[in-house]
mmCIF file of C-alpha atoms in Angstrom:
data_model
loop_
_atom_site.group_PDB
_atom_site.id
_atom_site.type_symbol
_atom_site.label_atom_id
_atom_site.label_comp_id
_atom_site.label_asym_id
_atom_site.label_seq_id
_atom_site.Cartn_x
_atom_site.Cartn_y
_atom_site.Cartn_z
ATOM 1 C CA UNK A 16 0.000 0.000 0.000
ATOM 2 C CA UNK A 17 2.530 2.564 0.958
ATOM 3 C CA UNK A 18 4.709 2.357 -2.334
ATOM 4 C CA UNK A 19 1.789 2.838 -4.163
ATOM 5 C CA UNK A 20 0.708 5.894 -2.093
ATOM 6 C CA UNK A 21 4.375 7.207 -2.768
ATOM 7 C CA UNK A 22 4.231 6.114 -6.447
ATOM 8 C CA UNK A 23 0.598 7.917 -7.340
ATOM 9 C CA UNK A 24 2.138 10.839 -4.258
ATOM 10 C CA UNK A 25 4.862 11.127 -7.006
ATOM 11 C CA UNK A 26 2.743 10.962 -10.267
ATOM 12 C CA UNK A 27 0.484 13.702 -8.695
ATOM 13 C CA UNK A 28 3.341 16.065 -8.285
ATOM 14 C CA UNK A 29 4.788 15.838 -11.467
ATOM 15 C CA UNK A 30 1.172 15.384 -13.190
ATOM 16 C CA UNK A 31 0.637 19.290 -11.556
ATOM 17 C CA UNK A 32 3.925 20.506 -12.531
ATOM 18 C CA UNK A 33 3.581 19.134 -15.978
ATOM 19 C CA UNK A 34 -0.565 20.691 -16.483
ATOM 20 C CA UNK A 35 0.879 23.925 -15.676
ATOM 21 C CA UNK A 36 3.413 23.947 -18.615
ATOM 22 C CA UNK A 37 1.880 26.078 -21.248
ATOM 23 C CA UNK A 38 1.086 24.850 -24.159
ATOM 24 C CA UNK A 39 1.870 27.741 -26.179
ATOM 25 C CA UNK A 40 5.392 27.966 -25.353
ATOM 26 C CA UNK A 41 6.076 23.976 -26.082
ATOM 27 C CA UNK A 42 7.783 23.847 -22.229
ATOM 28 C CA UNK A 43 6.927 20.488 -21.496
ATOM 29 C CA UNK A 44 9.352 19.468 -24.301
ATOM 30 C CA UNK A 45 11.957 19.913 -21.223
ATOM 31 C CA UNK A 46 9.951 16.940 -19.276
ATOM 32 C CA UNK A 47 11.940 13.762 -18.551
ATOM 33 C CA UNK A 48 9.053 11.644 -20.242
ATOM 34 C CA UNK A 49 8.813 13.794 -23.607
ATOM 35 C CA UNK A 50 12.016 11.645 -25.060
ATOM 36 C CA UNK A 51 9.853 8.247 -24.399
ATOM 37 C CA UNK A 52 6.858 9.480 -25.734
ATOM 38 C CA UNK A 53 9.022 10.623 -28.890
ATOM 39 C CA UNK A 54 10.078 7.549 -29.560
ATOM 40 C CA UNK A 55 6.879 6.217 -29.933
ATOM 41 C CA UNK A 56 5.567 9.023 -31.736
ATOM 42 C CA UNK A 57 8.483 8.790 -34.422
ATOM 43 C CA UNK A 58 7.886 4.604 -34.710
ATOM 44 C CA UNK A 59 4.108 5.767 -35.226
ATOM 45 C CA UNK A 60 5.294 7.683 -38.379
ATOM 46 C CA UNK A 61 7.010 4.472 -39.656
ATOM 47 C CA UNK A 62 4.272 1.728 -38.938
ATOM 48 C CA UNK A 63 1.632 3.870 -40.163
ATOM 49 C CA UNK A 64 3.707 4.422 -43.373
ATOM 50 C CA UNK A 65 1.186 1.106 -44.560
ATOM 51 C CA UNK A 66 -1.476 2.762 -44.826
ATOM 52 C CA UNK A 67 -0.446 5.802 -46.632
ATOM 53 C CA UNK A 68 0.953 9.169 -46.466
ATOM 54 C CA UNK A 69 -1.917 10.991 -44.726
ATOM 55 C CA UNK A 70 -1.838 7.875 -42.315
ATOM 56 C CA UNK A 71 2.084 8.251 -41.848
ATOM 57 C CA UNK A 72 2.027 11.173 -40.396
ATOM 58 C CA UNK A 73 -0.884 11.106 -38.415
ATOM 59 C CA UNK A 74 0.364 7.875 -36.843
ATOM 60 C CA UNK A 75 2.864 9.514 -34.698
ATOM 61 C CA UNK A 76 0.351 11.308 -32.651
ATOM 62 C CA UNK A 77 -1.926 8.070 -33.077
ATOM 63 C CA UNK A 78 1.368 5.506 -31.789
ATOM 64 C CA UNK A 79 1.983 8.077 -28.783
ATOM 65 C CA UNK A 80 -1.874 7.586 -27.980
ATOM 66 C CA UNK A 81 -1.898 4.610 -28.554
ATOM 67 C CA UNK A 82 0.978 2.950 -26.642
ATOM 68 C CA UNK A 83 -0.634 4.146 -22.940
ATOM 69 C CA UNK A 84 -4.188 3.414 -23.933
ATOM 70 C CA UNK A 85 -2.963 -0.403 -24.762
ATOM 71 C CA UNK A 86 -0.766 -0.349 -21.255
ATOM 72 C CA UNK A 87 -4.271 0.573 -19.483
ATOM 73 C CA UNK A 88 -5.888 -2.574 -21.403
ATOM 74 C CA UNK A 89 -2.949 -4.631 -20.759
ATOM 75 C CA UNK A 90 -3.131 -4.004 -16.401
ATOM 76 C CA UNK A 91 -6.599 -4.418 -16.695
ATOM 77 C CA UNK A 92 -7.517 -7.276 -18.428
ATOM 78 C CA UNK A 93 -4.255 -9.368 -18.557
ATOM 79 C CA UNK A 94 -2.911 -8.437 -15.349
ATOM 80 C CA UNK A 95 -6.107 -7.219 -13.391
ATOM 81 C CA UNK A 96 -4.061 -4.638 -12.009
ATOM 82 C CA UNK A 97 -6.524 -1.612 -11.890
ATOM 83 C CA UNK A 98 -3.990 0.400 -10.325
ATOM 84 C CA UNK A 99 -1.446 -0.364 -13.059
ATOM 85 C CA UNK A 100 -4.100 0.279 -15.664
ATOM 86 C CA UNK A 101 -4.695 4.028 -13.748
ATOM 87 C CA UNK A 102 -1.027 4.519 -14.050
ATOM 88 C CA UNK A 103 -1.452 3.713 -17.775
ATOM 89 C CA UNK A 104 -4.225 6.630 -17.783
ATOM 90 C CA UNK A 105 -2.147 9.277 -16.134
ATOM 91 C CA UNK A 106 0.811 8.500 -18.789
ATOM 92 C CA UNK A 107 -2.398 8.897 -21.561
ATOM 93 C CA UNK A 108 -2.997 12.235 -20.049
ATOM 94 C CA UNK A 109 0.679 13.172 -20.158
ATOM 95 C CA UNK A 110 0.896 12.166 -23.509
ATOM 96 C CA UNK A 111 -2.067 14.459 -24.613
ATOM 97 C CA UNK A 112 -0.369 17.245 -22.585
ATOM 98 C CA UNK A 113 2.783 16.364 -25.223
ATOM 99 C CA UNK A 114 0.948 16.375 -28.287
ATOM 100 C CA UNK A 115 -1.110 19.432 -27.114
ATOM 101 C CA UNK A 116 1.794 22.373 -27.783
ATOM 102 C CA UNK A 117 2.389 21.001 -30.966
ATOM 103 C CA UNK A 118 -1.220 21.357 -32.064
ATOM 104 C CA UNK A 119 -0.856 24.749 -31.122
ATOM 105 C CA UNK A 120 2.103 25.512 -33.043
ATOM 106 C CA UNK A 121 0.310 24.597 -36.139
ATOM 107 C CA UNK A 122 -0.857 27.858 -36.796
ATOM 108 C CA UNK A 123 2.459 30.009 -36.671
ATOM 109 C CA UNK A 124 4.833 27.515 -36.295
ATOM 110 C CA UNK A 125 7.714 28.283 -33.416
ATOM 111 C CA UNK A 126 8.917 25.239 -32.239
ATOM 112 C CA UNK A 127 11.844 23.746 -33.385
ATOM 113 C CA UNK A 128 11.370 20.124 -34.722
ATOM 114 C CA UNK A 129 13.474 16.870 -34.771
ATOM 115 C CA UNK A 130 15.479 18.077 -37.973
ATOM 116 C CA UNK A 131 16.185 21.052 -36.883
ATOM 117 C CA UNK A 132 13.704 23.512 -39.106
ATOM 118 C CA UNK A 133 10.992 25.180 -38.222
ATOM 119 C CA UNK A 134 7.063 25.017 -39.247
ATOM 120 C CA UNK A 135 6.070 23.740 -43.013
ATOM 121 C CA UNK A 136 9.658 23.275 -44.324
ATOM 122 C CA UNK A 137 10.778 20.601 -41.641
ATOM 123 C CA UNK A 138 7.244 18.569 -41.847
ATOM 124 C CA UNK A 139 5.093 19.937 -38.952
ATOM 125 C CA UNK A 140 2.856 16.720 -38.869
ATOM 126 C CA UNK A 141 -0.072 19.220 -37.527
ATOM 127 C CA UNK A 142 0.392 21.513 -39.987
ATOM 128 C CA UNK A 143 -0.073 18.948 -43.020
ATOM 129 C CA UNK A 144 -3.323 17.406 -40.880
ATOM 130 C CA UNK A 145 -5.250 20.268 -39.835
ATOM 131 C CA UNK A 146 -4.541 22.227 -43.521
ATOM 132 C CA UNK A 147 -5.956 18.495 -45.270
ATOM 133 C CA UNK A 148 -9.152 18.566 -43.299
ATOM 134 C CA UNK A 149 -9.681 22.194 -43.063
ATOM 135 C CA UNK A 150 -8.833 23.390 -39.805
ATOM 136 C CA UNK A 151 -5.672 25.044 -39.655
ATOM 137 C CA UNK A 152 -7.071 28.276 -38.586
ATOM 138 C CA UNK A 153 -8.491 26.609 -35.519
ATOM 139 C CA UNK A 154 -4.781 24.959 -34.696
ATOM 140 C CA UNK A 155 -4.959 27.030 -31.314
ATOM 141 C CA UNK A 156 -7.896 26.348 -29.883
ATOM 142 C CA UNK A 157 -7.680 22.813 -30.640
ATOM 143 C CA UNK A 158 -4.315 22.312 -29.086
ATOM 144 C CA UNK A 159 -5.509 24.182 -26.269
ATOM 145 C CA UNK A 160 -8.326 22.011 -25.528
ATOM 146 C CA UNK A 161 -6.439 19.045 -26.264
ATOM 147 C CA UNK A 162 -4.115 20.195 -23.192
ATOM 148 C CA UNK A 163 -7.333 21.057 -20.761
ATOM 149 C CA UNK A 164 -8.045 17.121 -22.280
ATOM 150 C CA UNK A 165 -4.936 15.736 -21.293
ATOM 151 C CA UNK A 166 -5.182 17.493 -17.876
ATOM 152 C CA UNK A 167 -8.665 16.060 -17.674
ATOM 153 C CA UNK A 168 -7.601 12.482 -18.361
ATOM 154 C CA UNK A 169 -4.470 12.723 -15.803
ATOM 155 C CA UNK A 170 -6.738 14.386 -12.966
ATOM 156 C CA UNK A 171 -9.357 11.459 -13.572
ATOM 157 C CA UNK A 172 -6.212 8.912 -13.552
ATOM 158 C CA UNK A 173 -5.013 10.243 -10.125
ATOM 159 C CA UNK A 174 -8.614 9.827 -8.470
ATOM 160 C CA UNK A 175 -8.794 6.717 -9.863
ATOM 161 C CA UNK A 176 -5.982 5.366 -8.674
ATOM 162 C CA UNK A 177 -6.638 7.480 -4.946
ATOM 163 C CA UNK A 178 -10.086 5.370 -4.877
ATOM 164 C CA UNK A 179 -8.553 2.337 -5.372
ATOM 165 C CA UNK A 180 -5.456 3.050 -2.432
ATOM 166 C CA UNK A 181 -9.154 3.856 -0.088
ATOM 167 C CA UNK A 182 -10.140 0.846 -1.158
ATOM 168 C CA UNK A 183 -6.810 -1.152 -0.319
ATOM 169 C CA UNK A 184 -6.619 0.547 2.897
ATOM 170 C CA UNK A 185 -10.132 -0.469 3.746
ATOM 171 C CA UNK A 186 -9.453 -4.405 3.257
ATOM 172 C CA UNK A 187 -5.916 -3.825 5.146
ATOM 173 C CA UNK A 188 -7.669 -2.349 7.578
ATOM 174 C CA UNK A 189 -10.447 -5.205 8.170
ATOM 175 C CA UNK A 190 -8.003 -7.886 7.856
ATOM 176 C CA UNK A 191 -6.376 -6.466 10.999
ATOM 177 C CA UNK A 192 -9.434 -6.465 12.621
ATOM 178 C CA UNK A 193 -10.110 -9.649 11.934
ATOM 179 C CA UNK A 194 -6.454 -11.229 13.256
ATOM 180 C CA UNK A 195 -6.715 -8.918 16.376
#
């Protein structure tokens, strides 16, 4: 119970610290877990290559969604580990947090990407997406609510996994009862 209590203490802490990086200044590029979720967004590019161009390079956002939403599956249904599975969440929430800034810079690109360039010349991914669907001039917005989204999903993952510590302490609690 207790190194659970430290590990969601610990997720909490960084979860606040990482919701109040703005997403119009692409800080949270500075977080410790924006090189994982890289990786998976840059393999995204190259699986989803299979199914086209338009698929390519929306699957990097898609693979860096999609990696935490299958590690919730996996502690719920092959390890029934719900608090695993509300760990999973809160990395989901981080991860939209991460994509979030990048959504944003969409409209007047400023962050510097992987090769080095700036904006439409170094293949923004967002730029190409929201321009073939339409919505480029709402780039902003979007990536703004996609961070008050990601901050949803981590907040929701923390009292998730706080229920189920009540829940543990509960049972703890009435087993010692019970031996006493």
């Amino acid at each position: 119970w207790w190194l659970h209590a430290t590990v969601l203490a610990a997720a909490a802490l960084w979860g606040w610290a990482l919701i109040g990086a703005d997403p119009r200044s692409g800080e949270i590029a500075a977080s410790f877990l924006h090189g994982p979720l890289l990786l998976f967004h840059e393999a995204g590019h190259v699986i989803w290559r299979l199914f086209g161009a338009w698929m390519s390079v929306l699957g990097g956002t898609l693979m860096q969604l999609l990696m935490p939403a299958l590690i919730v599956a996996a502690f719920l249904w092959r390890n029934h580990d719900p608090f695993g599975a509300a760990l999973g969440l809160w990395l989901l929430g981080v991860s939209l947090l991460d994509v979030a800034p990048y959504m944003y810079d969409a409209l007047q690109p400023q962050l510097t990407l992987l090769n080095g360039s700036v904006g439409e010349a170094g293949g923004h991914d967002w730029i190409v997406l929201f321009e073939s669907i339409g919505l480029l001039a709402q780039a902003q917005t979007i990536g703004l609510v996609v961070h008050r989204l990601g901050a949803l999903v981590l907040l929701l993952a923390l009292g998730w996994g706080a229920w189920l510590l009540v829940l543990q302490r509960r049972r703890i609690g009435g087993a010692v009862l019970r031996e006493g």
